[in-house]
Amino acid sequence: MLDDLGEIVEVVEVSLLHPTSALSTNVDNMSAFCSLREHRPRMHPVATESHDRRHFMEPVLFYGNHAASSFGSIVALEWLGQPYRLSRLNLPFDAKSDSFTRINPVQKVPTLLRESGVPLSESSAILQHLAGRDPRRTLVYAPGSPEQDHLNQVLAFLHTDFWASFFPGFEAYDMELTGEKNPAMQEMLRHSGRKRVAKAHADLERMMGNNEWLAGDKRTIADAYFIGVARWAPFLAATGAKMIDPRDYPRLLRHYEKLEADPAVIFAHAIEDEKPATSAGGFLGHLSLEEVQTRIAR
C-alpha cells in the first residue's frame, strides 16, 4: 500500500537486516505489505495533460484488495458525494502488469484516473485533489488559515511517521508467510515495530488534543487517511503480532470506533472484502483494468 521516500527512510535500517525477503504471494492477507514494498518498475510512458485523450465521464480509482492503503481514498470519495468508479487490482500481480504500468509506472495503489485520462498517485495527493473538487471545502479548511495549516501538519505526520511505524511488523509477517522464518530476527522486527507504533500513536493523540475530529472541529481528509492506516494495528494483532494496546490511547480509540461506524468506512470495508456494499456517495460501479484500457485507447 504507499507513498513516498519520506515514509521509507525511517525503516531502511530495518529492511537492510532482511534483504532477501520476498513479496508474499498470499493475496488476501498480504495486500497491505505488497503495496508497502514495490520493486523498482520498468519505465513506461505516462499520460500528461498534453495527450489527446478521450475524457471520462467520471474519475476511476484503482484500489487494492484487503488492507491496502487505497482504503482512505475510497472513504474520501464517499464523503465527497460526487460520481466515481472503482477498479480493483489483485495485488501485487495486476499492479505489475504492462496494462497498469502504462497508467502508473510506479505500480502502486491508490491511483486516481481523472476525467482527462491523466493519472494521479500517492494517497496524500489524491486526498488533496478530491478535497479540492468540492467548492464548499467540506473536507478541508480555507487555504492559508491556521486550521488548514494544522490539517496539513497532521496529514504529513500520517503520511510519514504514522504510516512507516507499521513497516517492521509487516516485514516480520512477510517472513512468516514466505517460509523464510527467522524467529530471532522476526522478534527483533516486532520489538522495533511496537516501539514505533506506540510512539506514533502517542504523538498523534497529542496532535488531536480535544478536537472532535482528528485535525479539528469537522471531518476532513485526515480522518479518511487515518482510518485506512490505523486498522493495520488490529490486522497485525490478529496475526499474533500485537503492536499496541489501543486502550493506552483513549482519544484515538474513541475516534477509531466512531469512524468504523461511519457508512463510508463500512462501504469501503465491504468493497475490499468483495461483499455487498451500499454507497451513500456517488459510486457508479466497477470497471475492470481491461475496460479502463479500452476507454483510454479510444
CSV table of C-alpha atoms in Angstrom, one decimal:
chain,number,residue,atom,x,y,z
A,1,MET,CA,0.0,0.0,0.0
A,2,LEU,CA,2.1,3.6,-0.4
A,3,ASP,CA,3.6,6.5,-0.8
A,4,ASP,CA,6.9,8.3,-0.7
A,5,LEU,CA,10.5,8.3,0.2
A,6,GLY,CA,9.9,10.1,3.4
A,7,GLU,CA,7.9,7.0,4.6
A,8,ILE,CA,10.7,4.6,3.7
A,9,VAL,CA,13.8,6.4,5.1
A,10,GLU,CA,12.7,5.8,8.7
A,11,VAL,CA,12.6,2.0,8.1
A,12,VAL,CA,15.5,1.4,5.8
A,13,GLU,CA,17.7,0.3,8.7
A,14,VAL,CA,15.2,-2.5,9.5
A,15,SER,CA,14.8,-3.6,5.9
A,16,LEU,CA,18.5,-4.0,5.4
A,17,LEU,CA,18.5,-6.7,8.0
A,18,HIS,CA,16.4,-8.9,5.8
A,19,PRO,CA,17.4,-8.1,2.1
A,20,THR,CA,16.2,-11.4,0.7
A,21,SER,CA,12.6,-11.1,1.9
A,22,ALA,CA,10.2,-11.5,-1.0
A,23,LEU,CA,6.8,-10.2,-1.5
A,24,SER,CA,4.2,-12.6,-0.3
A,25,THR,CA,2.0,-14.4,-2.8
A,26,ASN,CA,-0.8,-14.7,-0.3
A,27,VAL,CA,-3.0,-12.1,-2.0
A,28,ASP,CA,-5.8,-12.0,0.5
A,29,ASN,CA,-3.7,-11.5,3.6
A,30,MET,CA,-0.6,-9.7,2.3
A,31,SER,CA,-2.0,-6.9,0.2
A,32,ALA,CA,-1.0,-4.4,2.8
A,33,PHE,CA,2.6,-5.5,2.6
A,34,CYS,CA,2.6,-5.9,-1.1
A,35,SER,CA,1.7,-2.3,-1.5
A,36,LEU,CA,4.2,-1.3,1.1
A,37,ARG,CA,7.2,-2.8,-0.7
A,38,GLU,CA,7.3,-2.3,-4.5
A,39,HIS,CA,10.3,-3.2,-6.5
A,40,ARG,CA,11.7,-0.6,-9.0
A,41,PRO,CA,9.5,-0.8,-12.1
A,42,ARG,CA,10.3,-0.8,-15.7
A,43,MET,CA,9.6,2.7,-17.1
A,44,HIS,CA,6.7,3.2,-19.4
A,45,PRO,CA,5.4,6.4,-20.9
A,46,VAL,CA,2.8,8.1,-18.7
A,47,ALA,CA,-0.1,10.2,-19.7
A,48,THR,CA,0.3,14.0,-19.4
A,49,GLU,CA,-2.3,16.8,-19.8
A,50,SER,CA,-1.0,17.4,-23.3
A,51,HIS,CA,-2.0,14.0,-24.6
A,52,ASP,CA,-5.1,13.8,-26.8
A,53,ARG,CA,-7.3,11.5,-24.7
A,54,ARG,CA,-11.0,10.9,-24.7
A,55,HIS,CA,-12.4,12.3,-21.4
A,56,PHE,CA,-14.0,10.0,-18.9
A,57,MET,CA,-17.4,10.7,-17.6
A,58,GLU,CA,-16.2,10.3,-14.0
A,59,PRO,CA,-12.9,9.6,-12.2
A,60,VAL,CA,-11.8,6.0,-11.7
A,61,LEU,CA,-9.9,4.9,-8.5
A,62,PHE,CA,-7.6,1.9,-8.7
A,63,TYR,CA,-7.6,0.2,-5.3
A,64,GLY,CA,-6.1,-2.9,-3.8
A,65,ASN,CA,-7.5,-5.9,-2.1
A,66,HIS,CA,-7.6,-6.4,1.7
A,67,ALA,CA,-5.7,-3.9,3.9
A,68,ALA,CA,-4.5,-1.7,1.0
A,69,SER,CA,-3.8,2.0,1.7
A,70,SER,CA,-6.3,2.9,-1.0
A,71,PHE,CA,-8.9,2.4,1.6
A,72,GLY,CA,-8.8,6.1,2.7
A,73,SER,CA,-9.3,7.3,-0.8
A,74,ILE,CA,-12.5,5.2,-1.1
A,75,VAL,CA,-13.7,6.7,2.1
A,76,ALA,CA,-13.0,10.3,0.9
A,77,LEU,CA,-14.7,9.6,-2.4
A,78,GLU,CA,-17.8,8.5,-0.5
A,79,TRP,CA,-17.7,11.6,1.7
A,80,LEU,CA,-17.3,13.8,-1.3
A,81,GLY,CA,-20.5,12.5,-2.8
A,82,GLN,CA,-19.5,13.1,-6.5
A,83,PRO,CA,-19.8,10.4,-9.2
A,84,TYR,CA,-16.9,7.9,-9.4
A,85,ARG,CA,-16.0,4.4,-10.3
A,86,LEU,CA,-13.6,1.8,-8.9
A,87,SER,CA,-11.2,-0.6,-10.5
A,88,ARG,CA,-10.0,-3.5,-8.3
A,89,LEU,CA,-6.4,-4.8,-8.6
A,90,ASN,CA,-5.3,-8.2,-7.5
A,91,LEU,CA,-2.0,-7.1,-5.7
A,92,PRO,CA,0.8,-7.4,-6.4
A,93,PHE,CA,0.2,-9.1,-9.8
A,94,ASP,CA,-2.1,-6.6,-11.5
A,95,ALA,CA,-0.1,-3.7,-10.3
A,96,LYS,CA,3.0,-5.1,-12.1
A,97,SER,CA,1.2,-5.8,-15.4
A,98,ASP,CA,2.0,-3.9,-18.5
A,99,SER,CA,-1.6,-2.6,-18.7
A,100,PHE,CA,-1.4,-0.9,-15.2
A,101,THR,CA,2.2,0.2,-15.6
A,102,ARG,CA,1.2,2.2,-18.6
A,103,ILE,CA,-1.2,4.0,-16.3
A,104,ASN,CA,1.1,4.3,-13.3
A,105,PRO,CA,4.8,3.5,-13.9
A,106,VAL,CA,5.4,3.3,-10.1
A,107,GLN,CA,2.9,0.4,-10.0
A,108,LYS,CA,1.2,1.4,-6.8
A,109,VAL,CA,-2.3,2.0,-5.4
A,110,PRO,CA,-4.2,4.1,-4.9
A,111,THR,CA,-4.1,5.6,-8.4
A,112,LEU,CA,-6.8,8.0,-9.5
A,113,LEU,CA,-7.5,8.2,-13.2
A,114,ARG,CA,-9.1,11.7,-13.7
A,115,GLU,CA,-11.7,12.5,-16.3
A,116,SER,CA,-9.0,13.8,-18.6
A,117,GLY,CA,-7.5,10.3,-18.6
A,118,VAL,CA,-4.4,11.5,-16.7
A,119,PRO,CA,-3.5,9.5,-13.6
A,120,LEU,CA,-2.7,10.8,-10.1
A,121,SER,CA,-1.0,8.7,-7.5
A,122,GLU,CA,0.1,8.9,-3.8
A,123,SER,CA,-2.6,8.9,-1.2
A,124,SER,CA,-1.9,12.4,0.1
A,125,ALA,CA,-2.0,13.9,-3.4
A,126,ILE,CA,-5.2,12.1,-4.2
A,127,LEU,CA,-6.9,13.2,-1.0
A,128,GLN,CA,-5.9,16.8,-1.5
A,129,HIS,CA,-7.2,16.6,-5.1
A,130,LEU,CA,-10.6,15.1,-4.0
A,131,ALA,CA,-11.0,17.8,-1.4
A,132,GLY,CA,-10.3,20.5,-4.0
A,133,ARG,CA,-13.1,19.2,-6.1
A,134,ASP,CA,-15.6,20.5,-3.6
A,135,PRO,CA,-16.1,24.2,-3.7
A,136,ARG,CA,-17.7,24.1,-0.3
A,137,ARG,CA,-14.4,22.8,1.2
A,138,THR,CA,-16.3,20.3,3.3
A,139,LEU,CA,-13.2,18.1,3.8
A,140,VAL,CA,-10.6,20.8,4.3
A,141,TYR,CA,-10.3,24.3,5.7
A,142,ALA,CA,-9.8,27.7,4.0
A,143,PRO,CA,-6.3,27.9,2.3
A,144,GLY,CA,-3.8,29.8,4.5
A,145,SER,CA,-5.9,29.5,7.6
A,146,PRO,CA,-4.5,28.2,10.9
A,147,GLU,CA,-6.9,25.3,10.7
A,148,GLN,CA,-5.7,24.3,7.3
A,149,ASP,CA,-2.1,24.6,8.4
A,150,HIS,CA,-2.8,22.2,11.3
A,151,LEU,CA,-4.6,19.8,8.9
A,152,ASN,CA,-1.5,19.8,6.6
A,153,GLN,CA,0.7,19.0,9.6
A,154,VAL,CA,-1.5,16.1,10.6
A,155,LEU,CA,-1.6,14.8,7.0
A,156,ALA,CA,2.2,15.0,6.8
A,157,PHE,CA,2.6,13.1,10.0
A,158,LEU,CA,0.1,10.4,8.9
A,159,HIS,CA,1.9,10.1,5.6
A,160,THR,CA,5.3,9.6,7.1
A,161,ASP,CA,5.8,8.6,10.8
A,162,PHE,CA,2.4,7.0,11.4
A,163,TRP,CA,2.4,5.0,8.1
A,164,ALA,CA,6.1,3.9,8.4
A,165,SER,CA,5.7,2.8,12.0
A,166,PHE,CA,3.9,-0.4,10.8
A,167,PHE,CA,6.6,-1.4,8.4
A,168,PRO,CA,8.7,-3.6,10.7
A,169,GLY,CA,5.6,-5.6,11.8
A,170,PHE,CA,4.7,-6.3,8.2
A,171,GLU,CA,8.4,-7.2,7.5
A,172,ALA,CA,8.2,-9.9,10.2
A,173,TYR,CA,4.8,-11.1,8.9
A,174,ASP,CA,6.2,-11.4,5.4
A,175,MET,CA,9.0,-13.7,6.6
A,176,GLU,CA,6.4,-15.9,8.2
A,177,LEU,CA,4.3,-16.2,5.0
A,178,THR,CA,7.2,-16.8,2.6
A,179,GLY,CA,8.6,-19.6,4.7
A,180,GLU,CA,11.8,-17.6,5.5
A,181,LYS,CA,11.2,-17.9,9.2
A,182,ASN,CA,13.9,-16.5,11.5
A,183,PRO,CA,12.4,-16.3,15.0
A,184,ALA,CA,15.2,-14.1,16.4
A,185,MET,CA,15.0,-11.6,13.5
A,186,GLN,CA,11.2,-11.6,13.5
A,187,GLU,CA,11.1,-10.8,17.2
A,188,MET,CA,13.6,-8.0,16.8
A,189,LEU,CA,11.5,-6.6,14.0
A,190,ARG,CA,8.3,-6.8,16.0
A,191,HIS,CA,10.0,-5.3,19.0
A,192,SER,CA,11.1,-2.3,16.9
A,193,GLY,CA,7.7,-2.1,15.4
A,194,ARG,CA,6.0,-2.0,18.8
A,195,LYS,CA,8.1,1.0,19.8
A,196,ARG,CA,7.5,2.8,16.6
A,197,VAL,CA,3.7,2.2,16.5
A,198,ALA,CA,3.4,3.2,20.2
A,199,LYS,CA,5.3,6.4,19.7
A,200,ALA,CA,3.3,7.3,16.5
A,201,HIS,CA,0.0,6.8,18.3
A,202,ALA,CA,1.2,8.8,21.3
A,203,ASP,CA,2.3,11.7,19.1
A,204,LEU,CA,-0.9,11.6,17.1
A,205,GLU,CA,-3.0,11.6,20.2
A,206,ARG,CA,-1.2,14.7,21.4
A,207,MET,CA,-1.8,16.3,18.0
A,208,MET,CA,-5.5,15.5,18.2
A,209,GLY,CA,-5.9,17.1,21.6
A,210,ASN,CA,-9.5,17.7,22.4
A,211,ASN,CA,-10.7,18.0,18.8
A,212,GLU,CA,-13.9,16.4,17.8
A,213,TRP,CA,-12.2,15.1,14.7
A,214,LEU,CA,-8.6,14.2,14.1
A,215,ALA,CA,-7.5,17.6,12.8
A,216,GLY,CA,-10.1,20.0,14.0
A,217,ASP,CA,-13.8,20.6,14.5
A,218,LYS,CA,-15.0,18.8,11.4
A,219,ARG,CA,-14.4,15.7,9.4
A,220,THR,CA,-11.5,16.1,6.9
A,221,ILE,CA,-9.3,14.1,4.6
A,222,ALA,CA,-7.1,13.4,7.6
A,223,ASP,CA,-9.8,11.2,9.1
A,224,ALA,CA,-10.0,9.3,5.8
A,225,TYR,CA,-6.3,8.7,5.8
A,226,PHE,CA,-6.2,7.8,9.5
A,227,ILE,CA,-8.8,5.1,9.3
A,228,GLY,CA,-7.0,3.5,6.3
A,229,VAL,CA,-3.8,3.1,8.3
A,230,ALA,CA,-4.9,2.7,11.9
A,231,ARG,CA,-6.7,-0.5,11.0
A,232,TRP,CA,-3.3,-2.1,10.5
A,233,ALA,CA,-2.9,-2.4,14.3
A,234,PRO,CA,-5.8,-4.9,14.7
A,235,PHE,CA,-4.8,-6.5,11.4
A,236,LEU,CA,-1.3,-7.4,12.8
A,237,ALA,CA,-2.8,-8.2,16.2
A,238,ALA,CA,-5.0,-10.9,14.5
A,239,THR,CA,-1.8,-12.5,13.2
A,240,GLY,CA,-0.3,-12.7,16.7
A,241,ALA,CA,1.8,-9.6,16.3
A,242,LYS,CA,0.2,-7.1,18.7
A,243,MET,CA,1.7,-3.7,18.3
A,244,ILE,CA,-0.2,-1.7,20.9
A,245,ASP,CA,-2.9,-1.8,23.4
A,246,PRO,CA,-5.5,0.6,21.9
A,247,ARG,CA,-6.7,1.5,25.4
A,248,ASP,CA,-3.5,3.3,26.0
A,249,TYR,CA,-4.7,6.0,23.5
A,250,PRO,CA,-8.3,6.6,24.6
A,251,ARG,CA,-9.0,9.6,22.3
A,252,LEU,CA,-7.7,7.8,19.2
A,253,LEU,CA,-9.6,4.6,20.2
A,254,ARG,CA,-12.9,6.6,20.5
A,255,HIS,CA,-12.2,8.2,17.2
A,256,TYR,CA,-11.3,4.9,15.5
A,257,GLU,CA,-14.5,3.4,16.8
A,258,LYS,CA,-16.5,6.4,15.6
A,259,LEU,CA,-15.1,6.1,12.1
A,260,GLU,CA,-15.6,2.4,12.0
A,261,ALA,CA,-19.3,3.1,12.4
A,262,ASP,CA,-19.3,5.6,9.5
A,263,PRO,CA,-21.3,4.5,6.4
A,264,ALA,CA,-18.4,5.4,4.1
A,265,VAL,CA,-16.0,3.3,6.1
A,266,ILE,CA,-18.5,0.4,6.3
A,267,PHE,CA,-18.8,0.7,2.5
A,268,ALA,CA,-15.0,0.7,2.0
A,269,HIS,CA,-14.7,-2.5,4.1
A,270,ALA,CA,-17.4,-4.2,2.1
A,271,ILE,CA,-15.7,-3.2,-1.2
A,272,GLU,CA,-12.3,-4.5,-0.1
A,273,ASP,CA,-13.9,-7.8,1.2
A,274,GLU,CA,-15.9,-8.1,-2.0
A,275,LYS,CA,-19.2,-8.2,-0.1
A,276,PRO,CA,-22.5,-6.4,-0.9
A,277,ALA,CA,-21.8,-2.7,-0.4
A,278,THR,CA,-24.3,0.2,-0.2
A,279,SER,CA,-22.9,3.6,-1.3
A,280,ALA,CA,-24.0,6.7,0.4
A,281,GLY,CA,-21.9,8.7,-2.1
A,282,GLY,CA,-21.6,8.7,-5.9
A,283,PHE,CA,-20.3,5.2,-6.6
A,284,LEU,CA,-21.3,4.1,-10.1
A,285,GLY,CA,-19.8,0.6,-10.2
A,286,HIS,CA,-16.6,-1.2,-11.1
A,287,LEU,CA,-14.6,-1.2,-14.2
A,288,SER,CA,-12.0,-3.9,-15.0
A,289,LEU,CA,-8.5,-2.9,-15.9
A,290,GLU,CA,-9.2,-4.1,-19.4
A,291,GLU,CA,-12.3,-1.8,-19.6
A,292,VAL,CA,-10.3,1.2,-18.4
A,293,GLN,CA,-7.6,0.4,-21.0
A,294,THR,CA,-10.3,0.3,-23.7
A,295,ARG,CA,-11.6,3.7,-22.7
A,296,ILE,CA,-8.1,5.2,-22.7
A,297,ALA,CA,-7.4,3.8,-26.2
A,298,ARG,CA,-10.4,5.4,-27.8
